[in-house]
């Protein structure tokens, strides 16, 4: 199968939206290029005494609206094109959420499942040392993404603090609470996905409580999205992860499935009354009402979009729908709630965490939840307004919000003139 380049996908939506807005090339051309691409070699002494060198990246896309912000991904397929696309999406996402950040992303080409925990820690700390010159609480603030978590963020915070001679909790978000993390950060992306899904269902007149949800991916985003839906009395009829896919038309017990996985079980070995095992990709075209891809990019493509049965797609993951699939879904009348809106709750609470770190003053969980809800409602409203204005999809509406806000900042600052 031909490899789909996510950066090319990002460029095609950017260009199409800028044209829709009547912008000239000069207005937005800077957004086609990341401001900085850093590639580092990361040597790690393995437990057996041998040395392996991994490739790591940090791409800083745009800083017109504030310091760069974006996650770190540890994955064997991670490469520069993927990280460049993810960095641009972060610039757009922070603008849609209206938080004062630019966009960045980073990663290491590695399968962390093949490393011991001490090897993973050495890899993370050495990577931090190599990218230290370009990150910092007022420069670029990483966060968790695929296969990275609070513990890894803690190692980064500690390494950076040692290098700079003082505790610097503001250098990363998604940290453990004990060292400056925010209450509500772990579930923030999923909470936001659920809030936006409900707003979208209301917007399109789809009955929320009668809807059957299918959630692809059971990690930080997908696992907690499925859990929040299940806890809220919604019917989650299908879930999948890297190992498999399970389906029950009567609804799955998400708590039981997540406990099973936490205790070392594999999804393709999960058994319960009424549950059928399906091939991993079956989730994308399963009979359901709301499809929530929360795994990786390029899941809905030209090859399967015509078989999607959901009434609406809510993108928990970044870039799960290719432009070709987007077009097919649009023509079939299936709305897609875009990633830069649907999953922006994570970076919103990351912003709250950073603000708390800089002030050394921490908020209670209720304050975080209340302020997150407010931000998500404003973001949804802004996107719908632009989509209505141009009679366009929600994706183009979201890009229009983002491009408009970023180029307004560019024009005021004129930093590169
Ligand atoms: P994670 O590592 O916690 O979980 C990834 C999940 O995807 C795992 O359950 C894995 O088994 C599953 N998966 C991998 N390949 C799959 C496949 N082919 N089919 C089905 N499932 C598969 O990662 P995460 O943090 O939950 O991130 C998931 C997505 O959400 C990514 O696109 C990420 O960029 C995006 N995202 C994450 C955050 C965040 O706060 N963590 C915020 C915004 C967006």
Short mmCIF file of C-alpha atoms and ligand atoms in Angstrom, two decimals:
data_model
loop_
_atom_site.label_atom_id
_atom_site.label_comp_id
_atom_site.label_asym_id
_atom_site.label_seq_id
_atom_site.Cartn_x
_atom_site.Cartn_y
_atom_site.Cartn_z
CA UNK A 1 0.00 0.00 0.00
CA UNK A 2 1.25 3.50 -0.86
CA UNK A 3 2.39 5.40 2.24
CA UNK A 4 0.13 8.36 2.99
CA UNK A 5 2.14 11.46 3.89
CA UNK A 6 0.34 13.31 6.73
CA UNK A 7 2.25 16.54 6.07
CA UNK A 8 0.96 16.57 2.46
CA UNK A 9 -2.54 15.97 3.86
CA UNK A 10 -2.15 18.96 6.19
CA UNK A 11 -0.96 21.15 3.29
CA UNK A 12 -3.92 20.20 1.11
CA UNK A 13 -6.46 21.20 3.79
CA UNK A 14 -4.51 24.37 4.61
CA UNK A 15 -4.42 25.46 0.96
CA UNK A 16 -8.06 24.59 0.26
CA UNK A 17 -9.22 26.51 3.35
CA UNK A 18 -7.05 29.55 2.61
CA UNK A 19 -8.51 29.64 -0.92
CA UNK A 20 -12.03 29.33 0.52
CA UNK A 21 -11.26 32.33 2.75
CA UNK A 22 -10.05 34.34 -0.26
CA UNK A 23 -6.52 34.70 1.13
CA UNK A 24 -3.54 35.36 -1.09
CA UNK A 25 -0.59 32.96 -0.99
CA UNK A 26 1.49 35.66 0.78
CA UNK A 27 -1.04 35.78 3.63
CA UNK A 28 -0.50 32.17 4.70
CA UNK A 29 2.59 30.83 2.94
CA UNK A 30 4.60 30.85 6.20
CA UNK A 31 2.21 28.23 7.60
CA UNK A 32 3.37 25.77 4.94
CA UNK A 33 6.82 25.61 6.51
CA UNK A 34 7.81 24.65 10.07
CA UNK A 35 9.90 27.41 11.64
CA UNK A 36 12.45 24.88 12.92
CA UNK A 37 13.13 21.15 12.47
CA UNK A 38 15.52 19.55 14.92
CA UNK A 39 16.79 16.01 14.40
CA UNK A 40 18.94 14.37 17.08
CA UNK A 41 20.79 11.11 17.53
CA UNK A 42 20.07 9.59 20.93
CA UNK A 43 22.57 6.99 22.15
CA UNK A 44 21.36 4.57 24.82
CA UNK A 45 23.35 2.03 26.78
CA UNK A 46 21.21 -1.08 26.73
CA UNK A 47 20.89 -3.39 29.74
CA UNK A 48 23.30 -5.89 28.13
CA UNK A 49 26.02 -3.22 27.82
CA UNK A 50 25.64 -2.68 24.06
CA UNK A 51 24.91 0.78 22.67
CA UNK A 52 22.03 1.63 20.33
CA UNK A 53 21.41 4.99 18.70
CA UNK A 54 17.83 6.15 18.14
CA UNK A 55 16.59 9.01 15.96
CA UNK A 56 14.60 11.78 17.67
CA UNK A 57 12.85 14.91 16.43
CA UNK A 58 11.39 18.18 17.60
CA UNK A 59 9.57 20.24 14.98
CA UNK A 60 8.46 23.77 15.84
CA UNK A 61 5.83 24.88 13.37
CA UNK A 62 4.67 28.38 14.31
CA UNK A 63 5.15 30.72 17.26
CA UNK A 64 3.14 33.79 16.23
CA UNK A 65 0.64 33.31 19.09
CA UNK A 66 3.05 32.18 21.81
CA UNK A 67 5.59 29.53 22.85
CA UNK A 68 5.55 26.26 20.92
CA UNK A 69 3.42 23.50 22.43
CA UNK A 70 2.92 19.86 21.53
CA UNK A 71 3.38 16.23 22.49
CA UNK A 72 6.11 13.65 22.19
CA UNK A 73 5.47 10.34 20.46
CA UNK A 74 7.52 7.16 20.83
CA UNK A 75 6.58 4.89 17.93
CA UNK A 76 8.43 2.70 15.38
CA UNK A 77 6.70 4.45 12.43
CA UNK A 78 7.36 7.97 13.67
CA UNK A 79 9.31 9.98 11.11
CA UNK A 80 9.92 13.61 10.21
CA UNK A 81 6.87 13.94 7.92
CA UNK A 82 4.57 12.65 10.63
CA UNK A 83 6.06 14.96 13.26
CA UNK A 84 5.90 17.95 10.88
CA UNK A 85 2.18 17.35 10.27
CA UNK A 86 1.49 16.88 13.97
CA UNK A 87 3.38 20.10 14.75
CA UNK A 88 1.27 22.10 12.27
CA UNK A 89 -1.92 20.58 13.67
CA UNK A 90 -0.82 21.78 17.12
CA UNK A 91 -0.50 25.38 15.87
CA UNK A 92 -4.02 25.13 14.46
CA UNK A 93 -5.42 23.36 17.53
CA UNK A 94 -4.05 25.92 19.99
CA UNK A 95 -5.53 28.68 17.83
CA UNK A 96 -8.94 26.95 17.67
CA UNK A 97 -8.87 26.53 21.46
CA UNK A 98 -7.77 30.16 21.72
CA UNK A 99 -4.85 29.49 24.05
CA UNK A 100 -1.67 31.58 23.69
CA UNK A 101 0.59 28.97 22.11
CA UNK A 102 2.16 28.09 18.82
CA UNK A 103 2.55 24.48 17.70
CA UNK A 104 5.28 21.84 17.92
CA UNK A 105 5.62 18.09 18.09
CA UNK A 106 8.39 15.64 18.76
CA UNK A 107 9.12 12.00 18.81
CA UNK A 108 11.56 9.15 18.74
CA UNK A 109 11.51 6.33 16.19
CA UNK A 110 11.32 3.45 18.66
CA UNK A 111 9.03 0.69 19.79
CA UNK A 112 9.07 1.30 23.54
CA UNK A 113 7.57 -2.16 24.16
CA UNK A 114 10.98 -3.61 23.20
CA UNK A 115 12.82 -1.58 25.88
CA UNK A 116 13.15 -2.29 29.60
CA UNK A 117 12.01 0.50 31.90
CA UNK A 118 15.58 1.60 32.74
CA UNK A 119 16.38 1.69 28.98
CA UNK A 120 13.26 3.79 28.34
CA UNK A 121 14.28 6.19 31.11
CA UNK A 122 17.82 6.55 29.73
CA UNK A 123 16.42 7.10 26.23
CA UNK A 124 14.06 9.82 27.49
CA UNK A 125 16.69 11.59 29.57
CA UNK A 126 19.30 11.53 26.76
CA UNK A 127 16.71 12.78 24.26
CA UNK A 128 15.83 15.62 26.64
CA UNK A 129 19.49 16.60 26.89
CA UNK A 130 19.77 16.71 23.08
CA UNK A 131 16.67 18.89 22.59
CA UNK A 132 17.25 21.01 25.73
CA UNK A 133 18.60 24.01 23.76
CA UNK A 134 15.28 24.45 21.95
CA UNK A 135 12.75 23.69 24.73
CA UNK A 136 11.90 25.53 27.96
CA UNK A 137 8.93 26.95 29.88
CA UNK A 138 8.95 30.12 27.79
CA UNK A 139 10.08 28.51 24.51
CA UNK A 140 8.59 25.11 23.79
CA UNK A 141 6.64 22.89 26.18
CA UNK A 142 6.30 19.16 25.35
CA UNK A 143 3.51 16.88 26.62
CA UNK A 144 2.44 13.21 26.35
CA UNK A 145 1.28 11.63 23.09
CA UNK A 146 1.25 8.07 21.75
CA UNK A 147 3.26 5.73 24.03
CA UNK A 148 4.39 8.49 26.38
CA UNK A 149 2.85 9.24 29.77
CA UNK A 150 3.10 11.20 33.03
CA UNK A 151 6.10 9.22 34.28
CA UNK A 152 8.06 10.01 31.10
CA UNK A 153 7.11 13.70 31.45
CA UNK A 154 8.50 13.54 35.01
CA UNK A 155 11.87 12.29 33.69
CA UNK A 156 11.94 15.15 31.18
CA UNK A 157 11.10 17.72 33.86
CA UNK A 158 13.84 16.35 36.12
CA UNK A 159 16.51 16.20 33.38
CA UNK A 160 15.74 19.73 32.19
CA UNK A 161 15.73 21.03 35.78
CA UNK A 162 19.14 19.47 36.46
CA UNK A 163 20.55 20.99 33.26
CA UNK A 164 19.29 24.47 34.12
CA UNK A 165 20.01 24.37 37.86
CA UNK A 166 16.51 24.84 39.32
CA UNK A 167 13.14 23.05 39.36
CA UNK A 168 11.34 23.92 36.09
CA UNK A 169 7.92 22.28 36.22
CA UNK A 170 6.71 24.52 33.37
CA UNK A 171 8.98 22.80 30.80
CA UNK A 172 6.47 19.96 30.22
CA UNK A 173 2.80 19.31 30.89
CA UNK A 174 1.03 16.06 31.64
CA UNK A 175 3.37 15.56 34.62
CA UNK A 176 2.55 13.63 37.81
CA UNK A 177 0.59 15.80 40.27
CA UNK A 178 3.40 15.51 42.85
CA UNK A 179 5.80 17.55 40.68
CA UNK A 180 3.46 20.20 39.31
CA UNK A 181 0.91 18.30 37.22
CA UNK A 182 -2.66 19.57 37.04
CA UNK A 183 -5.70 17.86 38.42
CA UNK A 184 -7.85 16.71 35.51
CA UNK A 185 -5.02 16.56 32.91
CA UNK A 186 -5.01 12.77 32.40
CA UNK A 187 -8.67 12.66 31.37
CA UNK A 188 -8.73 16.11 29.74
CA UNK A 189 -8.42 15.02 26.11
CA UNK A 190 -11.10 12.36 26.53
CA UNK A 191 -13.39 14.71 28.51
CA UNK A 192 -13.06 17.23 25.69
CA UNK A 193 -13.76 14.58 23.04
CA UNK A 194 -16.95 13.60 24.89
CA UNK A 195 -18.05 17.22 25.34
CA UNK A 196 -17.51 18.03 21.66
CA UNK A 197 -19.17 14.77 20.56
CA UNK A 198 -22.28 15.71 22.55
CA UNK A 199 -22.32 19.28 21.18
CA UNK A 200 -21.97 17.88 17.64
CA UNK A 201 -24.76 15.31 18.14
CA UNK A 202 -27.05 18.09 19.37
CA UNK A 203 -25.99 20.29 16.45
CA UNK A 204 -26.81 17.60 13.88
CA UNK A 205 -30.01 16.48 15.66
CA UNK A 206 -28.76 12.98 16.54
CA UNK A 207 -30.19 11.43 19.73
CA UNK A 208 -27.23 11.12 22.13
CA UNK A 209 -28.60 8.50 24.51
CA UNK A 210 -29.92 6.32 21.67
CA UNK A 211 -26.57 6.40 19.88
CA UNK A 212 -24.18 3.45 19.64
CA UNK A 213 -20.53 4.51 19.95
CA UNK A 214 -17.51 2.74 18.41
CA UNK A 215 -14.13 3.81 19.84
CA UNK A 216 -10.88 2.88 18.07
CA UNK A 217 -7.86 2.83 20.42
CA UNK A 218 -7.93 2.20 24.16
CA UNK A 219 -5.04 4.36 25.31
CA UNK A 220 -5.15 7.70 27.10
CA UNK A 221 -7.64 9.20 24.64
CA UNK A 222 -9.71 6.19 23.50
CA UNK A 223 -9.73 4.25 26.78
CA UNK A 224 -10.90 7.24 28.79
CA UNK A 225 -13.35 8.39 26.10
CA UNK A 226 -14.99 4.94 26.13
CA UNK A 227 -14.95 4.96 29.94
CA UNK A 228 -16.54 8.42 30.26
CA UNK A 229 -19.24 7.45 27.74
CA UNK A 230 -19.89 4.15 29.55
CA UNK A 231 -20.00 5.86 32.97
CA UNK A 232 -22.45 8.38 31.53
CA UNK A 233 -24.86 5.60 30.53
CA UNK A 234 -24.04 5.67 26.80
CA UNK A 235 -23.90 2.50 24.77
CA UNK A 236 -20.38 1.68 23.55
CA UNK A 237 -20.91 -1.24 21.19
CA UNK A 238 -17.43 -1.64 19.68
CA UNK A 239 -13.85 -0.94 20.78
CA UNK A 240 -10.47 -1.88 19.31
CA UNK A 241 -6.79 -1.54 20.03
CA UNK A 242 -3.51 -2.64 18.42
CA UNK A 243 -4.34 -6.27 19.23
CA UNK A 244 -7.96 -6.64 18.19
CA UNK A 245 -11.58 -5.52 18.13
CA UNK A 246 -14.61 -6.55 20.19
CA UNK A 247 -18.29 -5.90 19.53
CA UNK A 248 -21.57 -6.34 21.40
CA UNK A 249 -24.73 -4.81 19.96
CA UNK A 250 -26.19 -4.70 23.50
CA UNK A 251 -23.20 -2.62 24.73
CA UNK A 252 -19.76 -3.52 26.10
CA UNK A 253 -18.72 -3.33 29.74
CA UNK A 254 -15.87 -0.82 29.33
CA UNK A 255 -14.76 -0.94 32.98
CA UNK A 256 -14.36 -4.71 32.74
CA UNK A 257 -12.47 -4.51 29.42
CA UNK A 258 -10.07 -1.84 30.70
CA UNK A 259 -9.44 -3.84 33.91
CA UNK A 260 -8.80 -6.93 31.78
CA UNK A 261 -6.22 -4.99 29.71
CA UNK A 262 -4.64 -3.40 32.80
CA UNK A 263 -4.12 -6.88 34.25
CA UNK A 264 -2.13 -7.93 31.18
CA UNK A 265 -4.97 -9.38 29.07
CA UNK A 266 -5.00 -8.88 25.30
CA UNK A 267 -8.15 -7.55 23.65
CA UNK A 268 -8.20 -10.46 21.18
CA UNK A 269 -8.45 -12.82 24.18
CA UNK A 270 -11.29 -10.97 25.95
CA UNK A 271 -14.43 -13.06 26.40
CA UNK A 272 -17.85 -12.14 27.82
CA UNK A 273 -21.48 -13.00 27.13
CA UNK A 274 -22.67 -11.48 23.85
CA UNK A 275 -19.19 -10.28 22.84
CA UNK A 276 -17.89 -11.17 19.39
CA UNK A 277 -14.25 -10.93 18.31
CA UNK A 278 -13.68 -9.14 15.00
CA UNK A 279 -10.64 -8.28 12.87
CA UNK A 280 -8.92 -5.13 14.13
CA UNK A 281 -9.96 -2.88 11.23
CA UNK A 282 -13.64 -3.96 11.40
CA UNK A 283 -14.38 -1.11 13.82
CA UNK A 284 -14.01 1.50 11.08
CA UNK A 285 -16.93 0.14 9.05
CA UNK A 286 -19.03 -1.39 11.84
CA UNK A 287 -22.75 -0.61 12.08
CA UNK A 288 -22.80 2.17 14.72
CA UNK A 289 -23.96 5.76 15.10
CA UNK A 290 -20.84 7.57 16.29
CA UNK A 291 -17.35 6.48 15.21
CA UNK A 292 -14.56 7.89 17.40
CA UNK A 293 -11.09 7.06 16.01
CA UNK A 294 -8.61 7.53 18.90
CA UNK A 295 -5.52 5.61 17.70
CA UNK A 296 -3.32 6.86 14.87
CA UNK A 297 -3.52 8.86 11.64
CA UNK A 298 -4.73 7.64 8.22
CA UNK A 299 -7.34 5.16 9.45
CA UNK A 300 -10.23 6.35 7.29
CA UNK A 301 -8.95 6.39 3.71
CA UNK A 302 -10.17 6.24 0.13
CA UNK A 303 -10.24 2.47 0.55
CA UNK A 304 -12.79 2.27 3.38
CA UNK A 305 -14.64 5.62 3.68
CA UNK A 306 -17.43 4.46 1.36
CA UNK A 307 -18.14 1.59 3.79
CA UNK A 308 -18.39 3.69 6.98
CA UNK A 309 -21.82 3.12 8.53
CA UNK A 310 -21.65 5.70 11.34
CA UNK A 311 -23.86 8.79 11.20
CA UNK A 312 -20.98 10.98 12.40
CA UNK A 313 -17.22 10.70 12.94
CA UNK A 314 -15.54 12.43 15.91
CA UNK A 315 -11.75 12.54 15.58
CA UNK A 316 -10.18 11.80 18.97
CA UNK A 317 -6.88 10.98 17.24
CA UNK A 318 -4.84 13.41 15.18
CA UNK A 319 -5.26 13.02 11.43
CA UNK A 320 -7.28 9.77 11.35
CA UNK A 321 -9.11 10.81 8.14
CA UNK A 322 -7.25 11.37 4.85
CA UNK A 323 -8.43 14.21 2.56
CA UNK A 324 -9.73 11.57 0.12
CA UNK A 325 -11.83 9.94 2.86
CA UNK A 326 -12.99 13.38 4.01
CA UNK A 327 -14.36 14.08 0.54
CA UNK A 328 -16.13 10.71 0.38
CA UNK A 329 -17.70 11.19 3.82
CA UNK A 330 -18.79 14.73 2.93
CA UNK A 331 -20.47 13.47 -0.24
CA UNK A 332 -22.18 10.74 1.76
CA UNK A 333 -23.51 13.32 4.26
CA UNK A 334 -21.48 11.97 7.19
CA UNK A 335 -20.12 14.93 9.21
CA UNK A 336 -16.56 14.68 10.54
CA UNK A 337 -15.76 16.62 13.71
CA UNK A 338 -12.08 17.47 13.12
CA UNK A 339 -9.19 16.58 15.41
CA UNK A 340 -8.10 20.18 15.99
CA UNK A 341 -11.48 20.80 17.61
CA UNK A 342 -12.48 17.38 18.98
CA UNK A 343 -9.28 16.57 20.87
CA UNK A 344 -8.17 20.07 21.92
CA UNK A 345 -9.23 19.47 25.56
CA UNK A 346 -5.82 17.92 26.25
CA UNK A 347 -3.84 20.97 25.26
CA UNK A 348 -6.34 23.25 27.01
CA UNK A 349 -5.67 21.57 30.35
CA UNK A 350 -1.96 21.44 29.48
CA UNK A 351 -2.20 25.21 29.21
CA UNK A 352 -3.94 25.34 32.61
CA UNK A 353 -1.14 23.15 34.04
CA UNK A 354 1.54 25.46 32.65
CA UNK A 355 -0.23 28.55 34.03
CA UNK A 356 -0.41 26.89 37.47
CA UNK A 357 3.30 25.93 37.27
CA UNK A 358 4.37 29.47 36.34
CA UNK A 359 2.30 30.92 39.19
CA UNK A 360 3.14 28.15 41.65
CA UNK A 361 -0.52 28.20 42.58
CA UNK A 362 -2.70 25.15 41.98
CA UNK A 363 -6.40 24.93 41.20
CA UNK A 364 -8.99 22.42 42.42
CA UNK A 365 -10.45 19.88 40.02
CA UNK A 366 -13.77 21.72 39.76
CA UNK A 367 -12.05 24.92 38.58
CA UNK A 368 -10.14 22.97 35.92
CA UNK A 369 -13.31 21.21 34.71
CA UNK A 370 -15.34 24.42 34.63
CA UNK A 371 -12.70 26.34 32.67
CA UNK A 372 -12.24 23.41 30.26
CA UNK A 373 -15.98 23.30 29.55
CA UNK A 374 -16.00 27.03 28.86
CA UNK A 375 -13.07 26.77 26.40
CA UNK A 376 -14.61 23.79 24.57
CA UNK A 377 -17.96 25.55 24.17
CA UNK A 378 -16.31 28.67 22.77
CA UNK A 379 -14.17 26.61 20.37
CA UNK A 380 -17.18 24.66 19.07
CA UNK A 381 -19.16 27.87 18.57
CA UNK A 382 -16.30 29.58 16.68
CA UNK A 383 -15.87 26.58 14.37
CA UNK A 384 -19.58 26.27 13.59
CA UNK A 385 -19.76 30.00 12.84
CA UNK A 386 -16.96 29.76 10.27
CA UNK A 387 -18.35 26.53 8.76
CA UNK A 388 -21.74 28.25 8.38
CA UNK A 389 -20.18 31.43 6.98
CA UNK A 390 -18.46 29.53 4.17
CA UNK A 391 -21.05 26.74 3.91
CA UNK A 392 -18.15 24.38 4.52
CA UNK A 393 -17.33 21.26 6.53
CA UNK A 394 -16.45 21.53 10.21
CA UNK A 395 -12.83 20.75 9.28
CA UNK A 396 -12.63 23.74 6.98
CA UNK A 397 -14.49 25.81 9.57
CA UNK A 398 -11.89 24.85 12.19
CA UNK A 399 -8.99 25.59 9.84
CA UNK A 400 -10.59 28.95 9.00
CA UNK A 401 -10.72 29.84 12.72
CA UNK A 402 -7.09 28.76 13.17
CA UNK A 403 -5.67 30.40 10.05
CA UNK A 404 -7.54 33.63 10.77
CA UNK A 405 -6.21 33.84 14.33
CA UNK A 406 -2.62 32.89 13.43
CA UNK A 407 -2.25 35.26 10.51
CA UNK A 408 -3.78 38.07 12.57
CA UNK A 409 -0.94 37.55 15.08
CA UNK A 410 1.63 37.27 12.27
CA UNK A 411 0.48 40.56 10.78
CA UNK A 412 0.67 42.40 14.10
CA UNK A 413 4.10 41.04 15.01
CA UNK A 414 5.67 41.13 11.55
CA UNK A 415 8.44 39.07 13.15
CA UNK A 416 10.00 37.98 9.84
CA UNK A 417 9.56 41.19 7.81
P1 LIG B 1 -1.81 5.90 23.59
O1 LIG B 1 -0.45 5.41 23.29
O2 LIG B 1 -2.19 6.13 25.01
O3 LIG B 1 -2.90 4.92 22.94
C1 LIG B 1 -2.91 4.53 21.59
C2 LIG B 1 -3.95 3.43 21.43
O4 LIG B 1 -4.11 3.14 20.05
C3 LIG B 1 -3.56 2.12 22.12
O5 LIG B 1 -4.70 1.57 22.75
C4 LIG B 1 -3.14 1.22 20.94
O6 LIG B 1 -3.33 -0.16 21.22
C5 LIG B 1 -4.10 1.71 19.88
N1 LIG B 1 -3.71 1.39 18.51
C6 LIG B 1 -2.49 1.50 17.94
N2 LIG B 1 -2.56 1.07 16.66
C7 LIG B 1 -3.85 0.71 16.45
C8 LIG B 1 -4.55 0.18 15.33
N3 LIG B 1 -3.94 -0.03 14.16
N4 LIG B 1 -5.88 -0.09 15.46
C9 LIG B 1 -6.51 0.13 16.62
N5 LIG B 1 -5.89 0.63 17.72
C10 LIG B 1 -4.58 0.91 17.62
O7 LIG B 1 -1.99 7.25 22.74
P2 LIG B 1 -3.00 8.45 23.02
O8 LIG B 1 -2.30 9.46 23.85
O9 LIG B 1 -4.31 7.89 23.46
O10 LIG B 1 -3.13 9.07 21.56
C11 LIG B 1 -4.03 8.55 20.59
C12 LIG B 1 -4.27 9.59 19.52
O11 LIG B 1 -4.79 10.79 20.13
C13 LIG B 1 -3.04 10.06 18.75
O12 LIG B 1 -3.42 10.41 17.43
C14 LIG B 1 -2.60 11.30 19.50
O13 LIG B 1 -1.80 12.15 18.70
C15 LIG B 1 -3.95 11.89 19.81
N6 LIG B 1 -3.98 12.84 20.92
C16 LIG B 1 -3.52 12.54 22.15
C17 LIG B 1 -3.62 13.47 23.18
C18 LIG B 1 -3.19 13.15 24.59
O14 LIG B 1 -3.42 14.01 25.46
N7 LIG B 1 -2.64 12.00 24.90
C19 LIG B 1 -4.15 14.73 22.93
C20 LIG B 1 -4.64 15.02 21.66
C21 LIG B 1 -4.56 14.06 20.67
#
